[in-house]
mmCIF file with all atom_site columns, C-alpha atoms in Angstrom:
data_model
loop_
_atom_site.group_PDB
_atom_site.id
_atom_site.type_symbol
_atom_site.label_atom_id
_atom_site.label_alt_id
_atom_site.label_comp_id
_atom_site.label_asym_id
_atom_site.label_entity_id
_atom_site.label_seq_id
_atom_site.pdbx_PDB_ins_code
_atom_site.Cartn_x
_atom_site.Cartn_y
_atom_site.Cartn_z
_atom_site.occupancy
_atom_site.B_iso_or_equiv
_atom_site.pdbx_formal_charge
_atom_site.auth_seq_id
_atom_site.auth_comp_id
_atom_site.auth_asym_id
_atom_site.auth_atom_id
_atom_site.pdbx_PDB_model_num
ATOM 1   C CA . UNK A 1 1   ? 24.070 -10.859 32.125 1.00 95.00 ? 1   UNK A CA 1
ATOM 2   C CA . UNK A 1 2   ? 23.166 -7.675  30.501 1.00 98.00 ? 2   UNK A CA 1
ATOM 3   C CA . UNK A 1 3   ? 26.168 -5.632  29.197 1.00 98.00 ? 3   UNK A CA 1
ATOM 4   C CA . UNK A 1 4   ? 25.390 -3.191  27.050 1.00 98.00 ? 4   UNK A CA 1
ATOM 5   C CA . UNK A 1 5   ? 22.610 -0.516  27.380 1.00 99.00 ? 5   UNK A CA 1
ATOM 6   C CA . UNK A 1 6   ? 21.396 1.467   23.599 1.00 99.00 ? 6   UNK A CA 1
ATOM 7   C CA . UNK A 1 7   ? 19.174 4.653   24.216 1.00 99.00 ? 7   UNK A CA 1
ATOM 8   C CA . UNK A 1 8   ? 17.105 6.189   21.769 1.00 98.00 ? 8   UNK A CA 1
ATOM 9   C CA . UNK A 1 9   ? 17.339 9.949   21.585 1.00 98.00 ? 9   UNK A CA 1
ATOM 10  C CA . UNK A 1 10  ? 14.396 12.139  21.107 1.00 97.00 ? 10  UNK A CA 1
ATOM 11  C CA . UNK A 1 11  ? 12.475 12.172  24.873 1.00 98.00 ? 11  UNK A CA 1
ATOM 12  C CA . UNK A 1 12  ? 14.783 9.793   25.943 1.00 98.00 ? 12  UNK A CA 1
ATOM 13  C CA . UNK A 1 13  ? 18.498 11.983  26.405 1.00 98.00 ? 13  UNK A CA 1
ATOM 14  C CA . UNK A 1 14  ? 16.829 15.238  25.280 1.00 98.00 ? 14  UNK A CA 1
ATOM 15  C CA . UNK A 1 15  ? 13.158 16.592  25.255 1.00 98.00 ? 15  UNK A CA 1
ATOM 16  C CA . UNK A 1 16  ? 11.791 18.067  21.927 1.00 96.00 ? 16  UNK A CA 1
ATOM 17  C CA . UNK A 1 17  ? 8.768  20.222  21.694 1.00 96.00 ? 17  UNK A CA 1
ATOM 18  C CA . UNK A 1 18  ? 6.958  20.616  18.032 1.00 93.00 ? 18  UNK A CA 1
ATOM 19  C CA . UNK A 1 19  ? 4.264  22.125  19.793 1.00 93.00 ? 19  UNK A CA 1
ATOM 20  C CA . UNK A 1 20  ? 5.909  24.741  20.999 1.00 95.00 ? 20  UNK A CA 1
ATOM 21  C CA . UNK A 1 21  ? 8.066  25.808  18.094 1.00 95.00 ? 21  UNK A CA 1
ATOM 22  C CA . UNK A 1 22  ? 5.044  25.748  15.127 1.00 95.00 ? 22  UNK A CA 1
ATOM 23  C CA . UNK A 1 23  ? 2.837  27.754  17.491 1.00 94.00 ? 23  UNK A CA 1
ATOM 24  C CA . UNK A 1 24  ? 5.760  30.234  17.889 1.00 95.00 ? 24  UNK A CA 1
ATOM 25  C CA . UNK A 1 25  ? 5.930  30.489  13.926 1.00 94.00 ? 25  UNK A CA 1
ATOM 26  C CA . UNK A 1 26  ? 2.222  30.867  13.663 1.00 94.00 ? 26  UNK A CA 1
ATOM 27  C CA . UNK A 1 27  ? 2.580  33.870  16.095 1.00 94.00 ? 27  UNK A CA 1
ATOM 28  C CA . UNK A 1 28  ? 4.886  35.345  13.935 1.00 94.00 ? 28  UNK A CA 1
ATOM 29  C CA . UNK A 1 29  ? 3.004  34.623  10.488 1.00 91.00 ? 29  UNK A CA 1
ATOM 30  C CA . UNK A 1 30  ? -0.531 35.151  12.016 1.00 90.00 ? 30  UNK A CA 1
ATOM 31  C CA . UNK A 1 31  ? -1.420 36.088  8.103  1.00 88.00 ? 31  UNK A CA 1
ATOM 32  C CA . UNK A 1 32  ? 0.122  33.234  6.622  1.00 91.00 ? 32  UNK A CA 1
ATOM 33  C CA . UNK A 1 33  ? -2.554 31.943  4.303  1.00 90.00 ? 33  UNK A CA 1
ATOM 34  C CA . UNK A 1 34  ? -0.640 28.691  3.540  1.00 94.00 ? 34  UNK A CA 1
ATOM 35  C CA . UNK A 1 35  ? 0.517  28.000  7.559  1.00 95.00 ? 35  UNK A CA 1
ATOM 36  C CA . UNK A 1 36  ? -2.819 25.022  7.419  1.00 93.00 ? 36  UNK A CA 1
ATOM 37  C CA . UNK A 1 37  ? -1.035 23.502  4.379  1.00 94.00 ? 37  UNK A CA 1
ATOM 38  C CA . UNK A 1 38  ? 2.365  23.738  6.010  1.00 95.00 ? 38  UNK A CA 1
ATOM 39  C CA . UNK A 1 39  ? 0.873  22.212  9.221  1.00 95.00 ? 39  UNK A CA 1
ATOM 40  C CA . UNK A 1 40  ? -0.173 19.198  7.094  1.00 94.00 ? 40  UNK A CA 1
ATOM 41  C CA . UNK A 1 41  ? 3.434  18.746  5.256  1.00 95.00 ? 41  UNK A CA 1
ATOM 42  C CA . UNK A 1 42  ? 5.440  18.787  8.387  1.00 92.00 ? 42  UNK A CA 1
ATOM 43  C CA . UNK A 1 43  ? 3.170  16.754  10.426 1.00 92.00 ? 43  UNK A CA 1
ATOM 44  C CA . UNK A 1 44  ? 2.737  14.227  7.920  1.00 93.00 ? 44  UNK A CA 1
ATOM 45  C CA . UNK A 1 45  ? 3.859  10.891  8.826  1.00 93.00 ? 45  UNK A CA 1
ATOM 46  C CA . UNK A 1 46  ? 5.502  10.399  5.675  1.00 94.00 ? 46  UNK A CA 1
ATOM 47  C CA . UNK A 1 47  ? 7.110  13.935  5.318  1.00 95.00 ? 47  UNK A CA 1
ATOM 48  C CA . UNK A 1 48  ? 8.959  12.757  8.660  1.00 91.00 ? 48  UNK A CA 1
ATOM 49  C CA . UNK A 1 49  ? 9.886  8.962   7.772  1.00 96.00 ? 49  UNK A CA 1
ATOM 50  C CA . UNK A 1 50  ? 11.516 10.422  4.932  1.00 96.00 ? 50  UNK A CA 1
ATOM 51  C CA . UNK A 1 51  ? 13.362 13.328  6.349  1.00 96.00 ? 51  UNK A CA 1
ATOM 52  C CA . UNK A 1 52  ? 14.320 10.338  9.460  1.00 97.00 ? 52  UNK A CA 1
ATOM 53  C CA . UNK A 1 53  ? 15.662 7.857   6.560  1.00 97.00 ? 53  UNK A CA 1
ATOM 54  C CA . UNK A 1 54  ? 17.716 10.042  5.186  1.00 96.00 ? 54  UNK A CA 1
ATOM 55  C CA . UNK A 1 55  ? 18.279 8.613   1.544  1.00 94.00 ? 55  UNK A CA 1
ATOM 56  C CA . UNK A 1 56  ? 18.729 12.144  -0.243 1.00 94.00 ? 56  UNK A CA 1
ATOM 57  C CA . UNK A 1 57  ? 20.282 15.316  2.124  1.00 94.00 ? 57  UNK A CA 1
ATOM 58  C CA . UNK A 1 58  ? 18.193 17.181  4.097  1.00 95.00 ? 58  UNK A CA 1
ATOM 59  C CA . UNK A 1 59  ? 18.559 20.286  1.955  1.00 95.00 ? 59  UNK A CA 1
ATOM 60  C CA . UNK A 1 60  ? 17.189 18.293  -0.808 1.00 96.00 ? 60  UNK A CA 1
ATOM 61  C CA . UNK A 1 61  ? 13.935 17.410  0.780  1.00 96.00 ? 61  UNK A CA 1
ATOM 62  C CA . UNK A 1 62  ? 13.628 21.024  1.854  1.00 96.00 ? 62  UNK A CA 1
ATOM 63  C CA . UNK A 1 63  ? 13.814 21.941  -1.892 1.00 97.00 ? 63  UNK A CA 1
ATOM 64  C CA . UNK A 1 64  ? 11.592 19.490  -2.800 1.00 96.00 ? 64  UNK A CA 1
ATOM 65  C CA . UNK A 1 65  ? 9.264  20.480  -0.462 1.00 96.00 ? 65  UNK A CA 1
ATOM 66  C CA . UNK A 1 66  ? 9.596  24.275  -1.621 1.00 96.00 ? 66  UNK A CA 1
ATOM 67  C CA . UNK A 1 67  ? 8.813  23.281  -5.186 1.00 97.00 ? 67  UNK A CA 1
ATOM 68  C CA . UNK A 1 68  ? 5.834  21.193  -3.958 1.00 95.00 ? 68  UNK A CA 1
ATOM 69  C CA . UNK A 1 69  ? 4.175  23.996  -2.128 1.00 96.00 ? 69  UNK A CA 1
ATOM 70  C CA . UNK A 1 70  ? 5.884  27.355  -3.315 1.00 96.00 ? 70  UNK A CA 1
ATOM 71  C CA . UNK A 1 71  ? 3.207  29.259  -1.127 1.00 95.00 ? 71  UNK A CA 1
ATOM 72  C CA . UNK A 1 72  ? 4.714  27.351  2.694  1.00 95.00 ? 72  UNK A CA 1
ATOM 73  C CA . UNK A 1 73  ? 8.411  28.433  1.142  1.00 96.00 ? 73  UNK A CA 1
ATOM 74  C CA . UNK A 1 74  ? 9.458  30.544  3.886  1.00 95.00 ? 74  UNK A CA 1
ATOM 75  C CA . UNK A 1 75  ? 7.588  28.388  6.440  1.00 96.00 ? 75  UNK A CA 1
ATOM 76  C CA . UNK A 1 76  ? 9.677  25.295  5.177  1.00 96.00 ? 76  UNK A CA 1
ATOM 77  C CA . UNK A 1 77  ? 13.193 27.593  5.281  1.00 97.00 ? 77  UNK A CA 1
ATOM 78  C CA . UNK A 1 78  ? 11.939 28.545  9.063  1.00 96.00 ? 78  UNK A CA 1
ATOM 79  C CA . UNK A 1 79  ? 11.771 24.637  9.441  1.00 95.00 ? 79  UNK A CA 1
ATOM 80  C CA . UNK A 1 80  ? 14.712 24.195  8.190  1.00 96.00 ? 80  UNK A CA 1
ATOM 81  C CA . UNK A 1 81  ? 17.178 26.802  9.601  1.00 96.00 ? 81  UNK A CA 1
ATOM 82  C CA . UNK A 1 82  ? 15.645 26.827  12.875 1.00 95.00 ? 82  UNK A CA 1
ATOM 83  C CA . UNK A 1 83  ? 14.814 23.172  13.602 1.00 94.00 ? 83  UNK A CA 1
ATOM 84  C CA . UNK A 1 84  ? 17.503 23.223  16.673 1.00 94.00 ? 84  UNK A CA 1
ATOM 85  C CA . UNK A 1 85  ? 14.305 25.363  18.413 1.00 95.00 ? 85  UNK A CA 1
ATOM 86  C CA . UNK A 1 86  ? 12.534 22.682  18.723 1.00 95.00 ? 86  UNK A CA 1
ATOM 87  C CA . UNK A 1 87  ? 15.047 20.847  20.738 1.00 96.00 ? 87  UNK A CA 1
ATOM 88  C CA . UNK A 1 88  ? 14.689 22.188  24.095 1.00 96.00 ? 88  UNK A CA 1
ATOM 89  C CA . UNK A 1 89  ? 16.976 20.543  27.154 1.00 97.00 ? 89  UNK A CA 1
ATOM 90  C CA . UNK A 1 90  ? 18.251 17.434  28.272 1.00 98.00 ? 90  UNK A CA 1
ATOM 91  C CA . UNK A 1 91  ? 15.756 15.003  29.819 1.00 98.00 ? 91  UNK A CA 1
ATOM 92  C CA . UNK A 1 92  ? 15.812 15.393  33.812 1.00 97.00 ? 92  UNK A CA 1
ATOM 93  C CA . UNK A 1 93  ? 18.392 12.941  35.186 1.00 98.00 ? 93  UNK A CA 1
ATOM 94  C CA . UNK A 1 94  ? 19.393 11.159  32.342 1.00 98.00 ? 94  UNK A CA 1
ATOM 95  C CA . UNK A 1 95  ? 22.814 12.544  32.609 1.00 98.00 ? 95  UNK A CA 1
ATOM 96  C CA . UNK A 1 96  ? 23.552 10.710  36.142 1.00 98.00 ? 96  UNK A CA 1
ATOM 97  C CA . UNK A 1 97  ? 22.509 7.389   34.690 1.00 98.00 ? 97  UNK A CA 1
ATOM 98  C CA . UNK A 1 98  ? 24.392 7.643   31.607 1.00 98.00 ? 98  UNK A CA 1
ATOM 99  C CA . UNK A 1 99  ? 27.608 8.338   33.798 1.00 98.00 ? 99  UNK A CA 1
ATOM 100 C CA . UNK A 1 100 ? 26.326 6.097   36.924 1.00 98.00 ? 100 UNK A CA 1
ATOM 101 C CA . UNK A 1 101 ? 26.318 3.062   34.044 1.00 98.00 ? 101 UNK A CA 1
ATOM 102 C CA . UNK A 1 102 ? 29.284 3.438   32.629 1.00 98.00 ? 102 UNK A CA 1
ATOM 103 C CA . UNK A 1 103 ? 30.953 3.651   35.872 1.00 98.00 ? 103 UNK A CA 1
ATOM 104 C CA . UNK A 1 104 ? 29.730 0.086   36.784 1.00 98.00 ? 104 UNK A CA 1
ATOM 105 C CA . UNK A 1 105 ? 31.536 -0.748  33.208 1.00 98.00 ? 105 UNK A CA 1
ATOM 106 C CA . UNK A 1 106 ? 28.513 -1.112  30.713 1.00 98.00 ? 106 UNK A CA 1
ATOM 107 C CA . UNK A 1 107 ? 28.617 0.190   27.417 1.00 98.00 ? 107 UNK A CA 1
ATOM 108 C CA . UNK A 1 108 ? 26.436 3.199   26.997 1.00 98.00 ? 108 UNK A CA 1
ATOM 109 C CA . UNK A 1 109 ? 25.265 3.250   23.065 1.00 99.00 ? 109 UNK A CA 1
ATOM 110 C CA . UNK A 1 110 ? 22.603 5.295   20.809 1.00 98.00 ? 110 UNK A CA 1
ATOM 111 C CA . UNK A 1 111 ? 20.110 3.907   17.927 1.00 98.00 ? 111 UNK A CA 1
ATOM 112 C CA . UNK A 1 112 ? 17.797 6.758   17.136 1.00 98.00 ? 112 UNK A CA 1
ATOM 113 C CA . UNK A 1 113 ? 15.343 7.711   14.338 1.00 98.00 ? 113 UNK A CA 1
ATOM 114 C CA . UNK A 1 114 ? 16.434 11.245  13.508 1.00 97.00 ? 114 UNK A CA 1
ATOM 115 C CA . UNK A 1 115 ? 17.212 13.416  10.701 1.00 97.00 ? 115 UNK A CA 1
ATOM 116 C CA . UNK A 1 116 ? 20.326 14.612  9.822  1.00 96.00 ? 116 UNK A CA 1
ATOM 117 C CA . UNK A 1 117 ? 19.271 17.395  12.103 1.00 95.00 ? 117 UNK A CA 1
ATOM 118 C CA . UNK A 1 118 ? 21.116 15.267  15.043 1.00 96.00 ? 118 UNK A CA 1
ATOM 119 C CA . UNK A 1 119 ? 24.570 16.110  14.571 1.00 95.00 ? 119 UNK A CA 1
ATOM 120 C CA . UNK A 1 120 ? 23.583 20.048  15.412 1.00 93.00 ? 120 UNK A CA 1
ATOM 121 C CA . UNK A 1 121 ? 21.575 18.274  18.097 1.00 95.00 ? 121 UNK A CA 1
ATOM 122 C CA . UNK A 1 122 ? 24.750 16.573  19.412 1.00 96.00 ? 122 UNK A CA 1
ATOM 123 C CA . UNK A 1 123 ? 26.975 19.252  19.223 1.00 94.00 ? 123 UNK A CA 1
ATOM 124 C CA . UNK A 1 124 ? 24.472 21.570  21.882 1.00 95.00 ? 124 UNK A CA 1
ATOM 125 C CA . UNK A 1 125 ? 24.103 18.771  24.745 1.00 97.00 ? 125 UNK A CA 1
ATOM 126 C CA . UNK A 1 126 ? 27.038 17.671  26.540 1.00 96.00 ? 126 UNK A CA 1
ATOM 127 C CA . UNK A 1 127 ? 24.725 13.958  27.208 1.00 98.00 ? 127 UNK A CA 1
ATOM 128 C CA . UNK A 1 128 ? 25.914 12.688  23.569 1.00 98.00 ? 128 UNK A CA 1
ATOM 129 C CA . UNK A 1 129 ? 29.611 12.941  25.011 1.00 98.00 ? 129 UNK A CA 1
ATOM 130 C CA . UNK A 1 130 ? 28.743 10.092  27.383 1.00 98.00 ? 130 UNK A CA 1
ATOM 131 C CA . UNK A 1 131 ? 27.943 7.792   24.441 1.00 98.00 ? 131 UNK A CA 1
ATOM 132 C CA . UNK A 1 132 ? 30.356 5.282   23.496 1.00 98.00 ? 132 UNK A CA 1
ATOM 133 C CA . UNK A 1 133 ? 28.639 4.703   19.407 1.00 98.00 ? 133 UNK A CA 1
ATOM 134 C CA . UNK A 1 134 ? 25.515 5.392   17.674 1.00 98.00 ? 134 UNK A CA 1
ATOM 135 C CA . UNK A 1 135 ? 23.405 3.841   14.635 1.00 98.00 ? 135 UNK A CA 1
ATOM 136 C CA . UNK A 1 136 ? 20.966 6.405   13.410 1.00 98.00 ? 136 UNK A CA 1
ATOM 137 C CA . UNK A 1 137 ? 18.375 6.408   10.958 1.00 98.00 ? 137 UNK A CA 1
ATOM 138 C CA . UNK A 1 138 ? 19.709 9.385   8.813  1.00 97.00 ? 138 UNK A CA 1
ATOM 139 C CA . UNK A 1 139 ? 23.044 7.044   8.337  1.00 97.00 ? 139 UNK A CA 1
ATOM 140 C CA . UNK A 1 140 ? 21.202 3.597   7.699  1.00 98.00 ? 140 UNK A CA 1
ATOM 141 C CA . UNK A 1 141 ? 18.523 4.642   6.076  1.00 97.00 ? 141 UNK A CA 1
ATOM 142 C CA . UNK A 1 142 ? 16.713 2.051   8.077  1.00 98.00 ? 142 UNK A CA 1
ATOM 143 C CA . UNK A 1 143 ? 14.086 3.259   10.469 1.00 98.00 ? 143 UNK A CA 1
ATOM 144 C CA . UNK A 1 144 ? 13.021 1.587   13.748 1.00 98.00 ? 144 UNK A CA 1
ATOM 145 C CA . UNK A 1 145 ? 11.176 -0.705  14.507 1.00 98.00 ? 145 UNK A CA 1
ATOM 146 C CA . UNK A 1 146 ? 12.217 -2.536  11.858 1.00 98.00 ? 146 UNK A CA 1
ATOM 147 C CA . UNK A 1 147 ? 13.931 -5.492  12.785 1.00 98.00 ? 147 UNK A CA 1
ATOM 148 C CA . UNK A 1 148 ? 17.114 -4.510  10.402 1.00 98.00 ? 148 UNK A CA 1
ATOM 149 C CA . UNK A 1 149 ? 18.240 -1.380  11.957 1.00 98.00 ? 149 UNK A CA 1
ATOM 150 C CA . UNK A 1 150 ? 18.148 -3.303  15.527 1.00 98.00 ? 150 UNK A CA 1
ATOM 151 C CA . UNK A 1 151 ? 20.795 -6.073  13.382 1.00 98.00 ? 151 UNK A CA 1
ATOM 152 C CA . UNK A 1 152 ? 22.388 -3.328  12.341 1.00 98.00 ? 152 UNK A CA 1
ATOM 153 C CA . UNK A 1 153 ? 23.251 -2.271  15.504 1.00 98.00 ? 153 UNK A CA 1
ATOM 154 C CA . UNK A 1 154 ? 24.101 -4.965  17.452 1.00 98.00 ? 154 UNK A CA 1
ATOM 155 C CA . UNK A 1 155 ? 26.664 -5.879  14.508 1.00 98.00 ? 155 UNK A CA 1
ATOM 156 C CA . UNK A 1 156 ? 28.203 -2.708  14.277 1.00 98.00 ? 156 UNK A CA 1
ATOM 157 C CA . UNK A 1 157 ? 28.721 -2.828  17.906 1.00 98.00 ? 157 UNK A CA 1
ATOM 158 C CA . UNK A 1 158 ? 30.346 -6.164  18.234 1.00 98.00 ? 158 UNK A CA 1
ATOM 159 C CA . UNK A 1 159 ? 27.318 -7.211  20.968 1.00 98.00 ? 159 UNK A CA 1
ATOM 160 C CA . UNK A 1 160 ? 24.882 -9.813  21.568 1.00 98.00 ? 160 UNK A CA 1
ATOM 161 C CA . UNK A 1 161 ? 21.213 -9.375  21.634 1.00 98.00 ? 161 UNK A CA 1
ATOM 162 C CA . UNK A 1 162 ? 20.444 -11.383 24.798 1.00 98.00 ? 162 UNK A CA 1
ATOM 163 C CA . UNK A 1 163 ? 23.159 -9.117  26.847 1.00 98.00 ? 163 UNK A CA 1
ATOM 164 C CA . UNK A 1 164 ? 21.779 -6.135  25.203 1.00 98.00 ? 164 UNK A CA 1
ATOM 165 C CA . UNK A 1 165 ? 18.750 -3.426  26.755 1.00 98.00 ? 165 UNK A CA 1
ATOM 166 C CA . UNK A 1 166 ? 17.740 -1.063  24.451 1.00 99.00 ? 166 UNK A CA 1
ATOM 167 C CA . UNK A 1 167 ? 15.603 2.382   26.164 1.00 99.00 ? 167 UNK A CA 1
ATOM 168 C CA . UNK A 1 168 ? 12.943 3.766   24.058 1.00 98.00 ? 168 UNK A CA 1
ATOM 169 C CA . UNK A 1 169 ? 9.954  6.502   24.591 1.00 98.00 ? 169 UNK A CA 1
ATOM 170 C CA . UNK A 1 170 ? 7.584  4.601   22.165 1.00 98.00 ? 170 UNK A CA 1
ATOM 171 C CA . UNK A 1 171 ? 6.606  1.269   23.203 1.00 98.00 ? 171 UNK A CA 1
ATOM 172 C CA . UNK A 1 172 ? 6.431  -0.387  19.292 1.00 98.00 ? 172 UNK A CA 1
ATOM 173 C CA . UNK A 1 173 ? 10.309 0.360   19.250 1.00 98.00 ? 173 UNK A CA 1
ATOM 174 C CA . UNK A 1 174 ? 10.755 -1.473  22.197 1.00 98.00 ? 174 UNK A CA 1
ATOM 175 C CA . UNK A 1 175 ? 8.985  -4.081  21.159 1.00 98.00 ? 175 UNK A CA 1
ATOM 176 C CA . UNK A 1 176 ? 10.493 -3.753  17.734 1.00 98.00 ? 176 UNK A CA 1
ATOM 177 C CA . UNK A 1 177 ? 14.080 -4.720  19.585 1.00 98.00 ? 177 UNK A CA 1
ATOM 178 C CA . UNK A 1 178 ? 12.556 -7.292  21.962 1.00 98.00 ? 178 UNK A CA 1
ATOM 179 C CA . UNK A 1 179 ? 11.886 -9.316  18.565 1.00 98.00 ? 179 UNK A CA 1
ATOM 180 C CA . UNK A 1 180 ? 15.392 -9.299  17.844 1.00 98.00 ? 180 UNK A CA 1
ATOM 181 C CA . UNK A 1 181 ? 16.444 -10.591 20.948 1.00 98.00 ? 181 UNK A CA 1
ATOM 182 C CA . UNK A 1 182 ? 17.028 -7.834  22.906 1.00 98.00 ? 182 UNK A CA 1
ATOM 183 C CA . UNK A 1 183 ? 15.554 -6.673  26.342 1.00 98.00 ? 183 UNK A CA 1
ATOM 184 C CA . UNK A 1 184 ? 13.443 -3.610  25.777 1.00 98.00 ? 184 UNK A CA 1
ATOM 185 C CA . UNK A 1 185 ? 12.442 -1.022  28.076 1.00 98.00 ? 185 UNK A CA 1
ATOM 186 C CA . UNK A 1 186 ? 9.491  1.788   26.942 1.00 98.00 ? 186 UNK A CA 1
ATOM 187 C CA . UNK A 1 187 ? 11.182 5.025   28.467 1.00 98.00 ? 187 UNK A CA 1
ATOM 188 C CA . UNK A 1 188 ? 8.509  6.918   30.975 1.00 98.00 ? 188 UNK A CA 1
ATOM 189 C CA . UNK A 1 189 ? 11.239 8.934   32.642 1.00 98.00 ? 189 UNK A CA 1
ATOM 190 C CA . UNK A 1 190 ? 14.328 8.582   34.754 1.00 98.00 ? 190 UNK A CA 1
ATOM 191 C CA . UNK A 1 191 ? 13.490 6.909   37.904 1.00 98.00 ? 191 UNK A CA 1
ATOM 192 C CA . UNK A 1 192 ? 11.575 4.643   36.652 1.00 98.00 ? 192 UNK A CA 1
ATOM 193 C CA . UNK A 1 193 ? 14.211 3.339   34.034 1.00 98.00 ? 193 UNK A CA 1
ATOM 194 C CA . UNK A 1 194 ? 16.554 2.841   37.290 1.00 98.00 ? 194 UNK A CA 1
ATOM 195 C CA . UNK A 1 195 ? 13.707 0.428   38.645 1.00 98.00 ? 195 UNK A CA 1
ATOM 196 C CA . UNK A 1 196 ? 13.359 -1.861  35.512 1.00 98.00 ? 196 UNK A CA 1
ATOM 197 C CA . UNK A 1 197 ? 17.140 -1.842  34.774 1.00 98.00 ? 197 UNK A CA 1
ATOM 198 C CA . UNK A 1 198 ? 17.563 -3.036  38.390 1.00 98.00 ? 198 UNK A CA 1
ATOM 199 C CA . UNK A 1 199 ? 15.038 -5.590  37.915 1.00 97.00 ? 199 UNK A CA 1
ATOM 200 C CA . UNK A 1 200 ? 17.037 -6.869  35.360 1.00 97.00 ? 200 UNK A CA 1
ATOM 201 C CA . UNK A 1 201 ? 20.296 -7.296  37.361 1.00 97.00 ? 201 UNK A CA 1
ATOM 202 C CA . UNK A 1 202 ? 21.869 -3.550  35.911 1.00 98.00 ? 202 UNK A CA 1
ATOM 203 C CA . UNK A 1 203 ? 23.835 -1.716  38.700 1.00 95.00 ? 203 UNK A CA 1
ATOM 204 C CA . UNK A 1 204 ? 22.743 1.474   38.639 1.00 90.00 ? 204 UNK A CA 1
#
């Protein structure tokens, strides 16, 4: 009997567009001789992982970064102070089955890779109000899928794996909790999620 339902964050409970908000500073620096090199710092893989894991502050990575490539400075400070641009609304619907689950008495909880970035996150969409706990990334310094930060969560939440569905946009994290035991669900949008959470006995 499933009891407990953990939802990433990012294109899950609220939509993000990087697209968007780099093209929107390359409008505004269309002389920027170092926007390339910035380009390939912030979309690095690692520059992200790192910034997600969260084992020194955010501010230090974004001096780091400045003293790595003095010539993206301002680009990186744009990054920084303005990251909440890139967040843009709360994903259609998601709301109504947050509140239509806990109603039928299941615990609503969060495990998302993010940087320290998500508290400001929180604080902007009334969604994170509906959930009960979190584990995140930034506060582990674990990063999914590994099979330690999925632990992590079901022992800080007091729940068992096998009673446990946890909702995620990118299929390897699902899979990444389905090795721990727990029923995972790759997130393609809200209707959807009510049809494979009802397949699995969830009233929704």
């Amino acid at each position: 009997m499933i009891k407990n339902i953990i939802f990433d964050f990012g294109k899950v409970l609220v939509d993000y567009d990087f697209d968007r908000f780099f093209a929107m500073l390359r409008d505004e620096n269309p002389h920027h001789e170092a926007f390339d090199e910035f380009m390939r710092l912030v979309l690095d893989s690692n520059t992200y992982q790192a910034l997600d894991k969260g084992e020194r502050p955010f501010a230090e990575y974004v001096a780091m970064y400045k003293q790595q490539y003095p010539h993206c400075a301002d680009l990186i400070d744009a990054f920084d102070t303005r990251f909440q641009e890139i967040v843009t609304n709360e994903i259609p619907d998601m709301r109504s089955v947050l509140i239509a689950l806990k109603q039928h008495g299941y615990r609503v909880l969060g495990l998302s890779n993010w940087s320290t970035k998500v508290y400001d996150t929180m604080q902007r969409f009334a969604i994170f109000d509906l959930i009960e706990d979190r584990v995140l990334s930034c506060e582990e310094h674990l990063l999914k899928p590994d099979a330690a930060i999925y632990r992590r969560a079901l022992q800080r939440f007091g729940i068992e794996a096998d009673e446990t569905v946890f909702v995620d946009d990118r299929k390897e994290n699902a899979v990444g909790a389905e090795a721990v035991g727990i029923h995972g669900i790759t997130f393609t949008g809200a209707a959807p999620l009510r049809q494979e959470l009802a397949a699995l006995g969830v009233e929704i």
